[in-house]
Coordinates of C-alpha atoms in Angstrom, one line a residue:
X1 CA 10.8 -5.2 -18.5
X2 CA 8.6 -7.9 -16.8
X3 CA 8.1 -11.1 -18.4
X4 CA 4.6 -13.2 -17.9
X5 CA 5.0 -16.7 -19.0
X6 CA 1.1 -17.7 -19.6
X7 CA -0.3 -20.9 -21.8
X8 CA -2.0 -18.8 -24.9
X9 CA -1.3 -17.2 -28.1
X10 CA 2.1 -15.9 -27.0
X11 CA 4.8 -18.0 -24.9
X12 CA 5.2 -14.9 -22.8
X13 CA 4.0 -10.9 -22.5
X14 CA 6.8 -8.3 -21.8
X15 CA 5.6 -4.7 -20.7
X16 CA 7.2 -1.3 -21.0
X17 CA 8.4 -1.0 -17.2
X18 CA 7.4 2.6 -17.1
X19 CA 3.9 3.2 -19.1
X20 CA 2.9 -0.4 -18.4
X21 CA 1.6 -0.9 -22.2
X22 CA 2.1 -4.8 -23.0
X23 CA 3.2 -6.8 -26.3
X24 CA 3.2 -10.1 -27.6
X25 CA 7.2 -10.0 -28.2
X26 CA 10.4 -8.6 -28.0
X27 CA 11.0 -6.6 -31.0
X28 CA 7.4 -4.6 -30.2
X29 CA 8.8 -3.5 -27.2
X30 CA 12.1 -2.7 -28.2
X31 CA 10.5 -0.6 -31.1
X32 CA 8.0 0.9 -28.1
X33 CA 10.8 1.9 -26.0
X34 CA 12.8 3.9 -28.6
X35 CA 9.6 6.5 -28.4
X36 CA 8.5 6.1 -25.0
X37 CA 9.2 9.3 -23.4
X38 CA 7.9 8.2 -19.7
X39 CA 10.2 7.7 -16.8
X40 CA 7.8 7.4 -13.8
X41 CA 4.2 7.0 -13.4
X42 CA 1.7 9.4 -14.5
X43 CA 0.4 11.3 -11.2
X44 CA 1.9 13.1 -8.1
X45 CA 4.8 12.2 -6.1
X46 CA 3.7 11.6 -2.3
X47 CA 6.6 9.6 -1.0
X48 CA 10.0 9.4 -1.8
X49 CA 13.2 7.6 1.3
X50 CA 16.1 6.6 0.7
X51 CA 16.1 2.6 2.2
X52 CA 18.2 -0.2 3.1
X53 CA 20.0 -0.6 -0.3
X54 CA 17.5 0.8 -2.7
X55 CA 15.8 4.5 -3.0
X56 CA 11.8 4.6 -3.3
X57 CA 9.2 6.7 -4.3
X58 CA 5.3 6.6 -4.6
X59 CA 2.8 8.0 -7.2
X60 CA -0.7 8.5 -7.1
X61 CA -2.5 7.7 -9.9
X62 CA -6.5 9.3 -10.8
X63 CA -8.2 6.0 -12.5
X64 CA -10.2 8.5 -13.9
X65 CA -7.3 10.5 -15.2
X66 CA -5.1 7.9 -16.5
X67 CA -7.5 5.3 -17.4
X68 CA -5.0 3.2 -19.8
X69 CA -3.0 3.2 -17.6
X70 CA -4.8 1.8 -14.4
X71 CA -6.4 -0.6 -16.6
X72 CA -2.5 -1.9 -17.5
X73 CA -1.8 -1.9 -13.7
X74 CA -5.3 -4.1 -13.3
X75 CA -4.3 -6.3 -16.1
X76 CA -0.8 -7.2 -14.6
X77 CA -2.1 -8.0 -11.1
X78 CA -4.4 -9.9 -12.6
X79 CA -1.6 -12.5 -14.0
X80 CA -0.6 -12.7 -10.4
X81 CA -3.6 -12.6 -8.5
X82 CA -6.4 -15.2 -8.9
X83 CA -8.9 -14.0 -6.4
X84 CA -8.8 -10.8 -8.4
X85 CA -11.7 -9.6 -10.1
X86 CA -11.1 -7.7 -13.8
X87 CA -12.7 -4.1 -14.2
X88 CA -12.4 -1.9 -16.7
X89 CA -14.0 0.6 -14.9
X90 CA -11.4 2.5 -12.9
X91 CA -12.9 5.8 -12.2
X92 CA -13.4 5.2 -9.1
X93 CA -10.4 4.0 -7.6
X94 CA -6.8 5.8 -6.5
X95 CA -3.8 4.2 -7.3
X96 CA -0.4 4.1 -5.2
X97 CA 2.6 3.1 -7.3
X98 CA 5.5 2.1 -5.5
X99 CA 8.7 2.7 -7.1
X100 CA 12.3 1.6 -7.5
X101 CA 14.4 4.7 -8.2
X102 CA 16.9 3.8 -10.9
X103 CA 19.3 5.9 -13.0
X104 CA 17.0 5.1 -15.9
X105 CA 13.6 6.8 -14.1
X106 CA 10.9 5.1 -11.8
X107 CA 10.2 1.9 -12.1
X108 CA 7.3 0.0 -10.7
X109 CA 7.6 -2.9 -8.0
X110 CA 4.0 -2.9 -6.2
X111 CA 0.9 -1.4 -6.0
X112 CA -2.1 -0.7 -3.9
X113 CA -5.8 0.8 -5.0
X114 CA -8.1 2.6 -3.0
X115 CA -11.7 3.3 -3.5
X116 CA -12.2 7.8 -4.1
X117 CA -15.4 6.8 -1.7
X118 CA -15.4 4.0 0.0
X119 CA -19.1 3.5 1.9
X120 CA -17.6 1.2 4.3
X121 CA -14.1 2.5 5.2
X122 CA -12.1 0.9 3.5
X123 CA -8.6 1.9 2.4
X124 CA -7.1 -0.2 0.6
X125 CA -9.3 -2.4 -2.3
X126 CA -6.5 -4.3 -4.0
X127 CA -2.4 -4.9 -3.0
X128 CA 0.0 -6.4 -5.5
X129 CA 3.9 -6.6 -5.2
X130 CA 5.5 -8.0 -8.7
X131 CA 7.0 -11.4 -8.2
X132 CA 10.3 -10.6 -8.8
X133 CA 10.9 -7.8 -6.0
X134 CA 9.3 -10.2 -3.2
X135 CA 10.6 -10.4 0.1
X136 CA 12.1 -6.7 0.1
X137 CA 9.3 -5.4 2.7
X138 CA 7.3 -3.8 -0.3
X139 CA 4.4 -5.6 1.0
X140 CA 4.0 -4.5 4.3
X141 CA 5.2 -0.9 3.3
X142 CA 2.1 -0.8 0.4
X143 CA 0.0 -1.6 3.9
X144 CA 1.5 0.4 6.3
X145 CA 1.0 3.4 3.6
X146 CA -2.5 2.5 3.6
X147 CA -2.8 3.1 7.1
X148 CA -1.0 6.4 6.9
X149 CA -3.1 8.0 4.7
X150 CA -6.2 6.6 6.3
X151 CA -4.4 9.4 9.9
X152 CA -4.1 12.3 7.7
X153 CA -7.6 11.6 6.3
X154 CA -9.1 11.1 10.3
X155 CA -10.2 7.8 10.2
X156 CA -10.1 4.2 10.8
X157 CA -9.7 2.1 8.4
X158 CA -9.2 -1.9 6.8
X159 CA -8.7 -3.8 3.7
X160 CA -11.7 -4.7 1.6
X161 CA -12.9 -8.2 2.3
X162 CA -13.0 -10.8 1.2
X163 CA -9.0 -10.8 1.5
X164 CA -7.1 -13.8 -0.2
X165 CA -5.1 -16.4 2.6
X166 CA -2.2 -14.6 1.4
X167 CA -3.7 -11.1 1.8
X168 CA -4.8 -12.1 5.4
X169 CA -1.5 -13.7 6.6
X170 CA 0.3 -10.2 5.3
X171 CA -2.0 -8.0 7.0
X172 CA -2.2 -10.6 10.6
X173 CA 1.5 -9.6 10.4
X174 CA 1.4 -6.0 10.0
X175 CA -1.1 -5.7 12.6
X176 CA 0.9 -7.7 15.2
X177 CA 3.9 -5.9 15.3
X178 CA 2.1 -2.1 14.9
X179 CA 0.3 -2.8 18.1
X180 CA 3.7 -4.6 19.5
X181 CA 5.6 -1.9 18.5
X182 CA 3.0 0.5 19.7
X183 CA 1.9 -1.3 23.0
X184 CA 6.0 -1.7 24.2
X185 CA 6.7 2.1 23.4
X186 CA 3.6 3.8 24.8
X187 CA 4.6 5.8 28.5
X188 CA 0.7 5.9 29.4
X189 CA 0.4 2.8 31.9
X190 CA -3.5 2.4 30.5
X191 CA -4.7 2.5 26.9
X192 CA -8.2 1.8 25.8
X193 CA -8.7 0.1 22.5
X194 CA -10.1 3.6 21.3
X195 CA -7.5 4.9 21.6
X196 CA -5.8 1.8 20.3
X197 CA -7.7 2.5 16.6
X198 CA -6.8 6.0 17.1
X199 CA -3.1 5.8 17.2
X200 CA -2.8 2.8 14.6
X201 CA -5.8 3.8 12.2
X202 CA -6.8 0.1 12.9
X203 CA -10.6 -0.8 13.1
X204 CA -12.0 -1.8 16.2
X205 CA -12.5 -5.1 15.0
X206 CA -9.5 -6.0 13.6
X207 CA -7.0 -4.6 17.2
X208 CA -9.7 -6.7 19.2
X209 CA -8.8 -10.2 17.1
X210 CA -4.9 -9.2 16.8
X211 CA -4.8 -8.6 20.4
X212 CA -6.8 -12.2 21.0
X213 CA -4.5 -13.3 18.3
X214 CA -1.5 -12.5 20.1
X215 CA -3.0 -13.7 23.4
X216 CA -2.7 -10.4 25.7
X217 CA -6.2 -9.5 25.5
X218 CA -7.7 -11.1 29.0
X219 CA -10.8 -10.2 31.0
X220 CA -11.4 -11.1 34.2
X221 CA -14.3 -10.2 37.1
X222 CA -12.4 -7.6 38.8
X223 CA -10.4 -5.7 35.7
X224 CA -12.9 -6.7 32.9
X225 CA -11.1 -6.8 29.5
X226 CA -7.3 -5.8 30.2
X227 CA -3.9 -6.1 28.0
X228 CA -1.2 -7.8 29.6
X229 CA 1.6 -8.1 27.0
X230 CA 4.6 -10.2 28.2
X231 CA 8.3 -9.0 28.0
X232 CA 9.2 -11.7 25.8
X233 CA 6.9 -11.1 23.2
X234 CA 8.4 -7.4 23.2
X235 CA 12.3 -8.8 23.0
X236 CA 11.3 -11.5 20.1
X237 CA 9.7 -8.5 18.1
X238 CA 12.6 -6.5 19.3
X239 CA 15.3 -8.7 18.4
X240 CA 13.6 -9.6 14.9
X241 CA 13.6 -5.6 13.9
X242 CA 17.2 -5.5 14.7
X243 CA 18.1 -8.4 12.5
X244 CA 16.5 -7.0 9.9
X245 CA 18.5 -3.4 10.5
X246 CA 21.4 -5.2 11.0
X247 CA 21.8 -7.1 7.7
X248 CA 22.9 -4.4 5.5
X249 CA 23.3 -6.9 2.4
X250 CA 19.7 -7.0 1.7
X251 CA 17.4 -4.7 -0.2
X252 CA 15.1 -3.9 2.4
X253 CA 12.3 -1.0 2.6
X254 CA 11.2 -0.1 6.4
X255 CA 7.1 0.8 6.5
X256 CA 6.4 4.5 5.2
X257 CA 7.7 7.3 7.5
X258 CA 4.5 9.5 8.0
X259 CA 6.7 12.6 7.8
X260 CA 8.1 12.0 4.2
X261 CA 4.5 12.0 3.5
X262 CA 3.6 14.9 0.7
X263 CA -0.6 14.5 0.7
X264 CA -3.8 15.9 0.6
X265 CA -6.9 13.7 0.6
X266 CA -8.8 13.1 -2.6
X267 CA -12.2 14.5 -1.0
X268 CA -10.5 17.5 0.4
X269 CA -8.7 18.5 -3.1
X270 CA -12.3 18.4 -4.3
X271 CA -13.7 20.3 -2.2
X272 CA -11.2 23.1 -2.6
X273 CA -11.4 22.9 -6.4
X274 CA -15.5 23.3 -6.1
X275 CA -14.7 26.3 -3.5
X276 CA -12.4 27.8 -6.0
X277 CA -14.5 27.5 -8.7
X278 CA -17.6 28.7 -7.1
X279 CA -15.2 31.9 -6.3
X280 CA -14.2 32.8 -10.0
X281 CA -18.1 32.1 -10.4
X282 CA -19.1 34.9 -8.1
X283 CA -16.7 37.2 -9.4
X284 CA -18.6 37.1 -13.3

């Protein structure tokens, strides 16, 4: 159950914490959840690790599909997020439900959408972890996902902008320590930024300001533009990932591991269910 607290008609909303639906008070819901027959959200499992603490798993979601219930998700991260813009139209978006696994079914703690078709690249269109399960690394595991899709499907990619100050400080984070994490473990003694957006999914754009960001990216007469990434950079980045390992108290989810990854591109699944259908045309 998550409880809103907001100045109007009701003193606070509570939601069904599987189908999302959302009443005014208690005894709604408890009536609600003697019939609900849900226990995780309505689409395909991608994702599912066991963590630090806490098991996950990861739904994806057709707006199209499951319209009341992307619209629930939109109205919820709209109590959190005041950037956010309210559609009801949500046929045109993906959604990637993050999950707590509990002996009771799936239950929700964060979110990311994703345009079907995005003109510009982008993967990721809105990002929302639920108050109460801040602080967990749910955050940068909705964004590292983002970028893990955005390999399998062959591309760069970035958030929609404008991002919030918030968004921006989460995502300035997650890039630092990929391309710390990536520069510090690479064996090749040269890497281009190329090939920099190839192996992170990153666009162009956004490695060239992380690297300024992080001040390695240099240029001089000779060289030209050249990374130079100090040792202690690497060992504070180093020794912050092992503090986090090491505290075993915490509930604490590591970014997505691309080979517990169970997923197929949206545009690729429709073009196989065209082909298919243009087959069992033929053959009448």
């Amino acid at each position: 159950m998550i409880k809103i607290r907001r100045n109007n008609r009701y003193n606070k909303l509570v939601f069904c914490e599987f189908c999302l639906d959302f009443f005014g008070n208690q005894s709604e819901l408890d009536r609600h959840s003697r019939k609900c027959t849900w226990t995780h959200p309505p689409g395909n499992e991608i994702y599912r690790s066991d963590e630090t603490n806490i098991s996950v798993a990861m739904f994806e979601v057709d707006g199209k599909k499951e319209e009341k219930y992307a619209q629930n998700i939109c109205y919820i991260a709209k109590l959190f997020l005041e950037h956010k813009t309210l559609s009801f139209n949500t046929h045109p978006f993906l959604f990637y439900i993050l999950c707590e696994i509990t002996p009771r079914g799936c239950v929700m703690v964060g979110y990311f959408s994703k345009e079907k078709y995005s003109e510009f690249n982008f993967n990721l269109a809105c990002i929302c972890t639920l108050p109460c399960h801040q602080k967990k690394g749910f955050g940068k595991f909705l964004i590292s996902m983002s970028y893990e899709l955005s390999k399998i499907e062959g591309k760069s990619g970035s958030p929609e902008t404008p991002i919030s100050d918030l968004g921006q400080k989460a995502y300035n984070s997650y890039w630092q320590a990929k391309l710390i994490e990536v520069l510090s473990q690479s064996k090749q003694e040269q890497l281009s930024l190329k090939e920099l957006c190839k192996i992170t999914s990153m666009t162009l754009e956004n490695v060239t300001q992380t690297l300024k960001d992080l001040d390695v990216l240099h240029y001089d007469n000779r060289e030209g533009h050249h990374i130079a990434i100090p040792e202690s950079l690497i060992k504070r980045y180093q020794e912050k990932r092992k503090k986090l390992e090491e505290n075993r108290g915490r509930v604490y989810v590591r970014p997505a591991d691309p080979n517990k990854i169970r997923w197929y591109p949206f545009h690729a699944l429709e073009m196989n269910k065209q082909a298919r259908k243009k087959a069992e045309d033929q053959k009448l």
